[in-house]
PDB file of C-alpha atoms in Angstrom:
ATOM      1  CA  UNK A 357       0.000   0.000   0.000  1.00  0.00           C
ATOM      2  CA  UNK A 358       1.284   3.276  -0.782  1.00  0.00           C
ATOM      3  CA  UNK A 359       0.220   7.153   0.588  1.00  0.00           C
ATOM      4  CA  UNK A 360      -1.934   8.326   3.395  1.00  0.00           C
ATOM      5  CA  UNK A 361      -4.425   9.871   1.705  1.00  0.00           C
ATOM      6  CA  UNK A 362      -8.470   9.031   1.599  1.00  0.00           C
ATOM      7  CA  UNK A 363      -8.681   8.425  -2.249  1.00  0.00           C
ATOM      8  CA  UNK A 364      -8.769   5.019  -2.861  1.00  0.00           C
ATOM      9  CA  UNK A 365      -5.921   5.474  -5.570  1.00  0.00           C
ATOM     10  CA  UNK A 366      -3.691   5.672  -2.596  1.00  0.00           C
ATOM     11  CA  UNK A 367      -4.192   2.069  -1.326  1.00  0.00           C
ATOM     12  CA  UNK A 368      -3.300   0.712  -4.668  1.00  0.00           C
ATOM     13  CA  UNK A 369      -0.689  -1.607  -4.647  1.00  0.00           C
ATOM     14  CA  UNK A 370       2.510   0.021  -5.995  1.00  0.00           C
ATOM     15  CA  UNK A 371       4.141  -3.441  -6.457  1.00  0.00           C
ATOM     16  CA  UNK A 372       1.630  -4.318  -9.023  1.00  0.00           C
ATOM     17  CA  UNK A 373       0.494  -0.847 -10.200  1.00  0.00           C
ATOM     18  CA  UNK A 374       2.953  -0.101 -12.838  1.00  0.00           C
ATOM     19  CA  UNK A 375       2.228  -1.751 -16.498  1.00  0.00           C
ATOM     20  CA  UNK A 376       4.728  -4.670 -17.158  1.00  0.00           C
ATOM     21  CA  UNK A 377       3.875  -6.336 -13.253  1.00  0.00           C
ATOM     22  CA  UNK A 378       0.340  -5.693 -14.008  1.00  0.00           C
ATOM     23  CA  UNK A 379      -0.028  -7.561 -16.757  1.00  0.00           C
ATOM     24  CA  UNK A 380       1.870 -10.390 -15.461  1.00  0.00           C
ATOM     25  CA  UNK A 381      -0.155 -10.322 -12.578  1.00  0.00           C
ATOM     26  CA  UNK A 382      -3.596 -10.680 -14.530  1.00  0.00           C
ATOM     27  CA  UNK A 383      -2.037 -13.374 -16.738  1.00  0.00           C
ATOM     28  CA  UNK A 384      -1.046 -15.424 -13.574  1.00  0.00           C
ATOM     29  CA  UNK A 385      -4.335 -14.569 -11.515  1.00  0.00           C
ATOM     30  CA  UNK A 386      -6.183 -16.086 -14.786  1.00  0.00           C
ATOM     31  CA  UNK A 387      -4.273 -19.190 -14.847  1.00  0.00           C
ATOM     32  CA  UNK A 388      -2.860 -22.129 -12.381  1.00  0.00           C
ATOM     33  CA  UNK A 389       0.437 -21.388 -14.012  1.00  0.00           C
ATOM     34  CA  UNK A 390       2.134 -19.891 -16.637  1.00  0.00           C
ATOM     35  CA  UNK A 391       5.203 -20.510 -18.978  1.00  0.00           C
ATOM     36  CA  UNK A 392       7.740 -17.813 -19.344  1.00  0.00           C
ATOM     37  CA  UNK A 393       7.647 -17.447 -23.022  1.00  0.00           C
ATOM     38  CA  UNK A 394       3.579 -17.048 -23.206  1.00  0.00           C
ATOM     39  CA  UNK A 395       4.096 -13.961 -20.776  1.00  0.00           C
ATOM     40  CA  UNK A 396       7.169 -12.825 -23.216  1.00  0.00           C
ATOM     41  CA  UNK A 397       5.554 -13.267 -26.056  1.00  0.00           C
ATOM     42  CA  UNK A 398       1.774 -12.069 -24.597  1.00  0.00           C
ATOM     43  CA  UNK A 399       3.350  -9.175 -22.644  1.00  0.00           C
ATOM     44  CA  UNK A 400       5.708  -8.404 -25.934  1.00  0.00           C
ATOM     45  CA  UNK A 401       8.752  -7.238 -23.290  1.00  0.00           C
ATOM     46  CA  UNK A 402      11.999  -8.573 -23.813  1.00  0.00           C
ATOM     47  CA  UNK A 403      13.682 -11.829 -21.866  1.00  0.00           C
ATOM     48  CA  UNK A 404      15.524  -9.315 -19.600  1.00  0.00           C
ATOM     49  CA  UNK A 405      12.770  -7.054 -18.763  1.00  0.00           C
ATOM     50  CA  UNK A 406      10.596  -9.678 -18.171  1.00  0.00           C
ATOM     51  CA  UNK A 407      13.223 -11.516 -15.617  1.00  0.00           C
ATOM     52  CA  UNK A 408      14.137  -8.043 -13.625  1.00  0.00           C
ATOM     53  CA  UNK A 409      10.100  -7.838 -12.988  1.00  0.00           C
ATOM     54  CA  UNK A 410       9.562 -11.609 -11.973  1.00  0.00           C
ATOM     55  CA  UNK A 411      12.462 -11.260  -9.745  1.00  0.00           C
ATOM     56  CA  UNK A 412      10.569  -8.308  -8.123  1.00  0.00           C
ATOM     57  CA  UNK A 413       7.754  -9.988  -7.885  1.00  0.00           C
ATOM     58  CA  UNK A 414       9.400 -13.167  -6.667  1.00  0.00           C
ATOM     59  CA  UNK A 415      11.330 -11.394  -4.116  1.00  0.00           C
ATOM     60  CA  UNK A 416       7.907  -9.434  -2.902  1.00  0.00           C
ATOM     61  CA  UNK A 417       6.963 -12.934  -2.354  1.00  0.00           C
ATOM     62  CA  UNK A 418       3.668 -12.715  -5.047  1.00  0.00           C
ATOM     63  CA  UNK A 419       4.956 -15.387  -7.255  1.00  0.00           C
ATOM     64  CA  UNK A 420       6.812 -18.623  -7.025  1.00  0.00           C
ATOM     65  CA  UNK A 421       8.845 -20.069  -9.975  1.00  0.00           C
ATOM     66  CA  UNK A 422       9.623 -23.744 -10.885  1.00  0.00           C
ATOM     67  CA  UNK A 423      11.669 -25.121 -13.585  1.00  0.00           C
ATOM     68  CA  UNK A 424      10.937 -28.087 -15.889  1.00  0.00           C
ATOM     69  CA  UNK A 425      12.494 -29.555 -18.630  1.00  0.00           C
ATOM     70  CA  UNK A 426      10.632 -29.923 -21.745  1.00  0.00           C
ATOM     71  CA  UNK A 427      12.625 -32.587 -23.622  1.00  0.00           C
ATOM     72  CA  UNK A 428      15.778 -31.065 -23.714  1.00  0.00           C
ATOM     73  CA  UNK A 429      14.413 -27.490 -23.016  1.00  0.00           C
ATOM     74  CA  UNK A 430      14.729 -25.742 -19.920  1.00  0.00           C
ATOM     75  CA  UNK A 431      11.556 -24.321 -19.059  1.00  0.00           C
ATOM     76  CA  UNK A 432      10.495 -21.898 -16.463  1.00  0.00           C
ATOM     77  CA  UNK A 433       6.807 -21.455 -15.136  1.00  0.00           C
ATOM     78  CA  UNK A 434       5.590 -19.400 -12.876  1.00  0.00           C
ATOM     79  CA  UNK A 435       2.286 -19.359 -10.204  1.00  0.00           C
ATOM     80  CA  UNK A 436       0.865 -16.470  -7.925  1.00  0.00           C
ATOM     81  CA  UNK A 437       1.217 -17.551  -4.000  1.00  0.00           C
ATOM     82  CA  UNK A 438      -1.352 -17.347  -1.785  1.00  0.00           C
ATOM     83  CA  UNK A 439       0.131 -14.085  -0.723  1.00  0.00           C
ATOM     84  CA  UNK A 440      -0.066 -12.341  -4.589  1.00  0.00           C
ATOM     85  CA  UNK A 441      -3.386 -13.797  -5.174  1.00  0.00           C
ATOM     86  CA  UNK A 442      -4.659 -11.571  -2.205  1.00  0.00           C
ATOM     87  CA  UNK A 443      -2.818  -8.637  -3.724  1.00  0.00           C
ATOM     88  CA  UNK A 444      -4.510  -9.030  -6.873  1.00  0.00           C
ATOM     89  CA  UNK A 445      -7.688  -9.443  -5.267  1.00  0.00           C
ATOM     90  CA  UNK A 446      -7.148  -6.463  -3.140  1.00  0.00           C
ATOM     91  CA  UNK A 447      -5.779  -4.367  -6.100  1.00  0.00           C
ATOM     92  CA  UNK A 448      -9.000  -5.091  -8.262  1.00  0.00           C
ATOM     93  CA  UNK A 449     -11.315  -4.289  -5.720  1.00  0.00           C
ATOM     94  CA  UNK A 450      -9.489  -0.892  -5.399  1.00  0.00           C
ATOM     95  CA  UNK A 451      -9.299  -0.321  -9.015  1.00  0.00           C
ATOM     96  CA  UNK A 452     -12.887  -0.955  -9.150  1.00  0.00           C
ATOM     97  CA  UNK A 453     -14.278   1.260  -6.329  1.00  0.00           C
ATOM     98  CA  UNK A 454     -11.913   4.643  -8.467  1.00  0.00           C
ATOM     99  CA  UNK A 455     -14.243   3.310 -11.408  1.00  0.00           C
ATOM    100  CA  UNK A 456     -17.500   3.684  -9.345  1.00  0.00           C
ATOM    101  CA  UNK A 457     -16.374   6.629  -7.588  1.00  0.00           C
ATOM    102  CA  UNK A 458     -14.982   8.770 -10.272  1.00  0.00           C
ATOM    103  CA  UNK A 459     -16.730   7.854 -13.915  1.00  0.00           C
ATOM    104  CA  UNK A 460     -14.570   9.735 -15.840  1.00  0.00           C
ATOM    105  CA  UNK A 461     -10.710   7.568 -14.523  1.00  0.00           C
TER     106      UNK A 461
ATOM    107  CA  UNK B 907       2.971   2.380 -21.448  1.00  0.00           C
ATOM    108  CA  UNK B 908       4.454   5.001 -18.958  1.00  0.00           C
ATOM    109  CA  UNK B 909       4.021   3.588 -15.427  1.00  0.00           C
ATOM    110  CA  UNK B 910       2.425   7.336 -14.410  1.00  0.00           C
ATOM    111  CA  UNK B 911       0.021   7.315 -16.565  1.00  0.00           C
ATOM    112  CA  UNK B 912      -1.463   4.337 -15.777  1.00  0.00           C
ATOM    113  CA  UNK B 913      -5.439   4.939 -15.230  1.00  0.00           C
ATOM    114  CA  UNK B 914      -7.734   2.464 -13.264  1.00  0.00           C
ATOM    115  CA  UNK B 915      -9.598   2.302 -16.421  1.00  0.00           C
ATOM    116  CA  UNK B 916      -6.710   1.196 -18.670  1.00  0.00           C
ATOM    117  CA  UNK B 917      -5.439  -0.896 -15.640  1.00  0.00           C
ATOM    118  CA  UNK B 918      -8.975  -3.397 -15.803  1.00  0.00           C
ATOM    119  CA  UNK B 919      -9.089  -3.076 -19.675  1.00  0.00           C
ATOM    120  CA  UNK B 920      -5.303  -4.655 -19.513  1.00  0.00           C
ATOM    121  CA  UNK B 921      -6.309  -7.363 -17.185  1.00  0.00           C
ATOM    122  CA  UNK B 922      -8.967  -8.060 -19.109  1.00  0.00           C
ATOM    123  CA  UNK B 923      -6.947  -8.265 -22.214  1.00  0.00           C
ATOM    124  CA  UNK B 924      -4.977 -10.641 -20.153  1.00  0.00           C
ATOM    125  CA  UNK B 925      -7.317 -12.725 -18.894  1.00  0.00           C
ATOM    126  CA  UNK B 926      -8.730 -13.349 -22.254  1.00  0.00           C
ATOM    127  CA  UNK B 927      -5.597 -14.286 -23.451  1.00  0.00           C
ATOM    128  CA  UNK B 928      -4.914 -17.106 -20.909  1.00  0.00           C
ATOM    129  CA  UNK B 929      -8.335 -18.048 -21.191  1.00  0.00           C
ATOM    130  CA  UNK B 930      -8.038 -18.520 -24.936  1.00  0.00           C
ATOM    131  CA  UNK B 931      -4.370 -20.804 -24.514  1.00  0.00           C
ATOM    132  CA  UNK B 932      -6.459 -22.241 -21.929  1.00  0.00           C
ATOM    133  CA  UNK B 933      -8.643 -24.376 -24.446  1.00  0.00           C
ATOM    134  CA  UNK B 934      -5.926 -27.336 -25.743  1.00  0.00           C
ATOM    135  CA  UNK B 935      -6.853 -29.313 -22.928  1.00  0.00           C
ATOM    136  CA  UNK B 936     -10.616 -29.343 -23.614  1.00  0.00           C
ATOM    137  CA  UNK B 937      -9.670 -30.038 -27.226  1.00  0.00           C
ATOM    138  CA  UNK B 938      -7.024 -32.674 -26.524  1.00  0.00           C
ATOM    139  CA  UNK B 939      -9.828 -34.544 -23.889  1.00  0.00           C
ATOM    140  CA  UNK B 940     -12.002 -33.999 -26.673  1.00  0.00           C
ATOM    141  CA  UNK B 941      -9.673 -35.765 -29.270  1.00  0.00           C
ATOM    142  CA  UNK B 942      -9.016 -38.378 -26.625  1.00  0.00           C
ATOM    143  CA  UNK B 943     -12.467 -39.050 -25.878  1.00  0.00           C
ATOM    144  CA  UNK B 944     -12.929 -39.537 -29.582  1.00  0.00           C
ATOM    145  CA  UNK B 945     -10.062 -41.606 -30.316  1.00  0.00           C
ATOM    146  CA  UNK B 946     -10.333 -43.928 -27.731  1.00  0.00           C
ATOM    147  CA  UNK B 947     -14.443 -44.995 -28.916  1.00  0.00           C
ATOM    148  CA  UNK B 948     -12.227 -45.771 -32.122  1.00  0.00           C
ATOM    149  CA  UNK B 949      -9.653 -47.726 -30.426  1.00  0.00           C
ATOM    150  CA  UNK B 950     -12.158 -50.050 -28.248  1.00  0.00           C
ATOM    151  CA  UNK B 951     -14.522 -50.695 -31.139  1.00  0.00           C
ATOM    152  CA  UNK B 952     -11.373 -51.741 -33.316  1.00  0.00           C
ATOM    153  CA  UNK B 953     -10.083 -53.820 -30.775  1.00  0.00           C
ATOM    154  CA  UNK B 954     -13.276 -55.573 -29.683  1.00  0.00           C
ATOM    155  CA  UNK B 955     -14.825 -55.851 -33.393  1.00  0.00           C
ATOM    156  CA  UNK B 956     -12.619 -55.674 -36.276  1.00  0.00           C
ATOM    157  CA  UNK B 957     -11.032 -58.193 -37.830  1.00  0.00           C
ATOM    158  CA  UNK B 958      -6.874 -58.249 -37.989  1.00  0.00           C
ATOM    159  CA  UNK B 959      -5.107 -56.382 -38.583  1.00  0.00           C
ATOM    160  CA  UNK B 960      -7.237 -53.823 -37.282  1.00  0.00           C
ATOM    161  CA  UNK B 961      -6.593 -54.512 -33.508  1.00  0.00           C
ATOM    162  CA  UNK B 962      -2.666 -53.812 -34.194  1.00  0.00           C
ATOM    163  CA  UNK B 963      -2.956 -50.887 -36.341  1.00  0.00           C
ATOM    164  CA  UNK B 964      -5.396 -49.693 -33.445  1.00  0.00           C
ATOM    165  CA  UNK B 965      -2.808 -49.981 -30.913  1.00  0.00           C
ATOM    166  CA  UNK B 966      -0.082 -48.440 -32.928  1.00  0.00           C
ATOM    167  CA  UNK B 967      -2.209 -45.613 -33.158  1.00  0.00           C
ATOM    168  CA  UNK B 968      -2.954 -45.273 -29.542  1.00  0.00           C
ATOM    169  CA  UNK B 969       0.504 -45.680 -28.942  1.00  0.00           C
ATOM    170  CA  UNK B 970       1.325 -42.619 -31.128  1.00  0.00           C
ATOM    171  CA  UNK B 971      -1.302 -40.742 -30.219  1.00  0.00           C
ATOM    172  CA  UNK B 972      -0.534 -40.847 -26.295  1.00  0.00           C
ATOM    173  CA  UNK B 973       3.326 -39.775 -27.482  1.00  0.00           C
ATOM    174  CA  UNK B 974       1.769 -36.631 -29.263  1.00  0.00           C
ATOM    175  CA  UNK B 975      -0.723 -35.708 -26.706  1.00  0.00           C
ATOM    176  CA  UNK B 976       2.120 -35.345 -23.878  1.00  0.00           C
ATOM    177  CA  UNK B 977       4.334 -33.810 -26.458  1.00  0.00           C
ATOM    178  CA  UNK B 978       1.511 -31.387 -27.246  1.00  0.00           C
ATOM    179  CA  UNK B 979       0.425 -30.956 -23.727  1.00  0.00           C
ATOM    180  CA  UNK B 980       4.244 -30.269 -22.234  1.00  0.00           C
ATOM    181  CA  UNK B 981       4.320 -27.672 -24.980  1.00  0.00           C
ATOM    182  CA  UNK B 982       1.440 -25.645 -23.793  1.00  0.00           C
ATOM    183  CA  UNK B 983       2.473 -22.011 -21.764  1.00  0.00           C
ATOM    184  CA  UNK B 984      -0.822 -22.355 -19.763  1.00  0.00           C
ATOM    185  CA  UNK B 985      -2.183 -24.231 -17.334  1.00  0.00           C
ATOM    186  CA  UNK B 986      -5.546 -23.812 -16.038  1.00  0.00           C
ATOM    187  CA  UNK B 987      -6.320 -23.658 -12.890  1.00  0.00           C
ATOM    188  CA  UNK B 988      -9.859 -25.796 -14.259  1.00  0.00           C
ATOM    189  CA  UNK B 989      -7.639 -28.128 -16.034  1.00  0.00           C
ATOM    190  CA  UNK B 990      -5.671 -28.702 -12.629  1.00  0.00           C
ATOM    191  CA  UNK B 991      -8.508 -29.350 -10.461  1.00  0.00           C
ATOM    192  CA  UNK B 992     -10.097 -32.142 -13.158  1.00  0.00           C
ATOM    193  CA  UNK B 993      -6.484 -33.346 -14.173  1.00  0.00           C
ATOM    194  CA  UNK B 994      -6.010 -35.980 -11.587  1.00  0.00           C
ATOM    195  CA  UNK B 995     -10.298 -37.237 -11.434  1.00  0.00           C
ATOM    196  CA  UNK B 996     -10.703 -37.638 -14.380  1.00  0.00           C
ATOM    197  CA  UNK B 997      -7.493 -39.499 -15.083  1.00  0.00           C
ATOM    198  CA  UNK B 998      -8.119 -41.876 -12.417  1.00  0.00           C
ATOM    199  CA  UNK B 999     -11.779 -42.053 -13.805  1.00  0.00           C
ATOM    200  CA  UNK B1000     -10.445 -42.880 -17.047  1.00  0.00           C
ATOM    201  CA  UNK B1001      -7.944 -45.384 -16.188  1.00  0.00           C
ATOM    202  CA  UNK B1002     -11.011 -47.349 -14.177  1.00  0.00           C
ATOM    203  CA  UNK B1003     -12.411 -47.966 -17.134  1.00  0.00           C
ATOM    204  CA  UNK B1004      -9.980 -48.736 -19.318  1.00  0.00           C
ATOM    205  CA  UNK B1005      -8.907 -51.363 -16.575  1.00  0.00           C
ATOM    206  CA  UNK B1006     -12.609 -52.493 -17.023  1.00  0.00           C
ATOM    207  CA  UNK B1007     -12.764 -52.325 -20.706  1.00  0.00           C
ATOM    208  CA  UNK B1008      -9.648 -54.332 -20.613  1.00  0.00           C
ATOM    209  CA  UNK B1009     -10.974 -57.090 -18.014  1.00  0.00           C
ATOM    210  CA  UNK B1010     -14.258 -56.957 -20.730  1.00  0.00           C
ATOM    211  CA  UNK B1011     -12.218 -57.618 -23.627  1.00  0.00           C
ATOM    212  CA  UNK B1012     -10.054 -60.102 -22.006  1.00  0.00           C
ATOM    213  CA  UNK B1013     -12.432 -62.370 -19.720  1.00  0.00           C
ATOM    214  CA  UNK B1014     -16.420 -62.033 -21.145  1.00  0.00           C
ATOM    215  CA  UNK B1015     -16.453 -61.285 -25.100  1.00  0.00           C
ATOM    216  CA  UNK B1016     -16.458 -64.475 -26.897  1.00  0.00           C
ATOM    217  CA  UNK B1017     -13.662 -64.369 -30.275  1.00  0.00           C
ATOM    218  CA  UNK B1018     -16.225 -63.407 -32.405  1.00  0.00           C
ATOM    219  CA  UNK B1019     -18.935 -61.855 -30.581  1.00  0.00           C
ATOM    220  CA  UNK B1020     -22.075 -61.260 -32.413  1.00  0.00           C
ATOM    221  CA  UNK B1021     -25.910 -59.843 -31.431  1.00  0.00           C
ATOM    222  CA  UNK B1022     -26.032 -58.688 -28.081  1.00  0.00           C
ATOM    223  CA  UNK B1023     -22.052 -59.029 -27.780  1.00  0.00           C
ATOM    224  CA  UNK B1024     -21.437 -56.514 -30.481  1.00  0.00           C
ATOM    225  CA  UNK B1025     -23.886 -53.946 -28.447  1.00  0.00           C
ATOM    226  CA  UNK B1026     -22.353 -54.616 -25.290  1.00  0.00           C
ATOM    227  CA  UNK B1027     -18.818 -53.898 -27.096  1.00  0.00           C
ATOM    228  CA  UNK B1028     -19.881 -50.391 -28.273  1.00  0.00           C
ATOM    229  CA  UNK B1029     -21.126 -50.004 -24.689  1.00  0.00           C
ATOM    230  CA  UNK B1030     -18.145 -50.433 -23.228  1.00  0.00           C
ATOM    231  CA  UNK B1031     -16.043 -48.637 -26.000  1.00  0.00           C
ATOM    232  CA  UNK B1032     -18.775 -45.953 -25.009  1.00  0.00           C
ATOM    233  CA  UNK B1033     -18.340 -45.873 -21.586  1.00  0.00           C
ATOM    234  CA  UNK B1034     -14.182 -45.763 -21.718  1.00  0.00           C
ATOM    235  CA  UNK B1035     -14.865 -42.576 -23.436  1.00  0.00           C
ATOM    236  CA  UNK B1036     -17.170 -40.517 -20.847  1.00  0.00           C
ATOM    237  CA  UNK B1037     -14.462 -39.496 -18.488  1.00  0.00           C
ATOM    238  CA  UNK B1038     -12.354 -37.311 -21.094  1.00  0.00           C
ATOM    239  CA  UNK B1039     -15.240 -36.428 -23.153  1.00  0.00           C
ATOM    240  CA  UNK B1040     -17.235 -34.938 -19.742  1.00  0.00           C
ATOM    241  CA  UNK B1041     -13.620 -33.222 -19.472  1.00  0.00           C
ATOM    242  CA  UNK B1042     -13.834 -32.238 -22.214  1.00  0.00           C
ATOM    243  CA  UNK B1043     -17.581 -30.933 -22.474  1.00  0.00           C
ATOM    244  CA  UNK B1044     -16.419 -29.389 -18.726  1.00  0.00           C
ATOM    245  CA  UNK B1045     -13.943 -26.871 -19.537  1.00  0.00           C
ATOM    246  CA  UNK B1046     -15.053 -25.745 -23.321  1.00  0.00           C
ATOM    247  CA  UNK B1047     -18.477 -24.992 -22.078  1.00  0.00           C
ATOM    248  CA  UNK B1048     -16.988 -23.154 -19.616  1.00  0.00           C
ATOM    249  CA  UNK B1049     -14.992 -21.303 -21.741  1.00  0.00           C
ATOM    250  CA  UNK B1050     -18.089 -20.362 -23.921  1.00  0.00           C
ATOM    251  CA  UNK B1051     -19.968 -19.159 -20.707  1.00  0.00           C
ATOM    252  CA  UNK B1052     -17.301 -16.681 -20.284  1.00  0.00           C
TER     253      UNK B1052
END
């Protein structure tokens, strides 16, 4: 949560209020898990940028990350934790009430 | 997008955007049930009612087509969380009555089965096929509610 203020823009959560996180956020929430090149490719950010923001994510403790091989292809999927999914839920519900409260956001 | 400017309105249309997009990679394991729940009518009846060398060219087929599916389902950069909760059921469901359709073919239909045999057959090669084809029903109707 970020800011002190009444608006409910204020309680939105920074860590998933900026666009790259957000998306990768709503892809997760959406799914069980998700492959690393689908949110590449979906997301159209590059390998590293994508990596720097799971890592933020990951280290905010919103999403967990397990590898697999594929054959003889490293993969890397990713899931929301209990912990994210809440975020989400929480950062939703915010966005929502701005909607209701001002029409024009 | 610059992370300022970043409006609650553009932030739901993106997540719906998203979510659509999940939701549509979603659907290969509703079609691959689907295919499954097909194939494996086709596989019984061969194996239970055609002559040779139907029965081998039947398994060879199954054979093959398991190898694809898990090829085709590894490949996949989405995993529902639908598809997870039915995964394991239905699997076990399935493998019931292939065990049954197995102890069928094996113990009760005469060599060349004929009348009420034949019917009981397609019964069984029926019922091996509900499990993956409720699947499959399952999660495509689901995605069509949405």
């Amino acid at each position: 949560m970020s800011g002190n203020g009444s608006h409910p823009r204020h309680a939105l959560d920074p860590m998933i209020h900026t666009p790259v996180r957000l998306s990768i956020m709503a892809a997760l929430a959406a799914a069980d898990k998700v492959e690393f090149r689908f949110l590449r490719d979906t997301i159209e950010v590059s390998d590293s940028l994508l990596s720097k923001h799971m890592l933020t994510l990951e280290e905010s403790g919103y999403v967990r990350v397990e590898k697999a091989f594929v054959g003889k292809k490293p993969g890397t999927w990713y899931f929301l934790t209990p912990t994210g999914r809440e975020a989400f839920q929480a950062y939703v519900a915010t966005l929502e009430k701005i909607m209701k409260g001002t029409p024009d956001a | 997008m610059d992370d300022h400017d970043l409006s609650a309105d553009q932030a739901l249309r993106e997540i719906g955007r998203m979510r659509r997009e999940v939701r549509r990679s979603e659907n290969w394991a509703g079609r691959l049930f689907l295919v499954a729940g097909l194939a494996v009518i086709l596989y019984w009846t061969a194996m239970f009612l055609l002559p040779d060398p139907a029965p081998a060219i039947a398994a060879v087929l199954w054979v093959a087509l398991t190898g694809a599916s898990f090829v085709y389902a590894v490949r996949q950069g989405v995993q529902g969380a639908e598809y997870r909760r039915l995964e394991w059921p239905v699997t076990f469901a399935w493998l019931a009555t292939m065990v049954g359709a197995v102890l069928f073919g094996g113990f009760l239909l005469p060599d060349e089965p004929a009348g009420w045999w034949v019917a009981a057959a397609l019964a069984v090669a029926l019922c091996t096929a509900v499990p993956p084809l409720w699947a499959a029903w399952w999660l495509l109707r689901r995605k069509a509610e949405r």
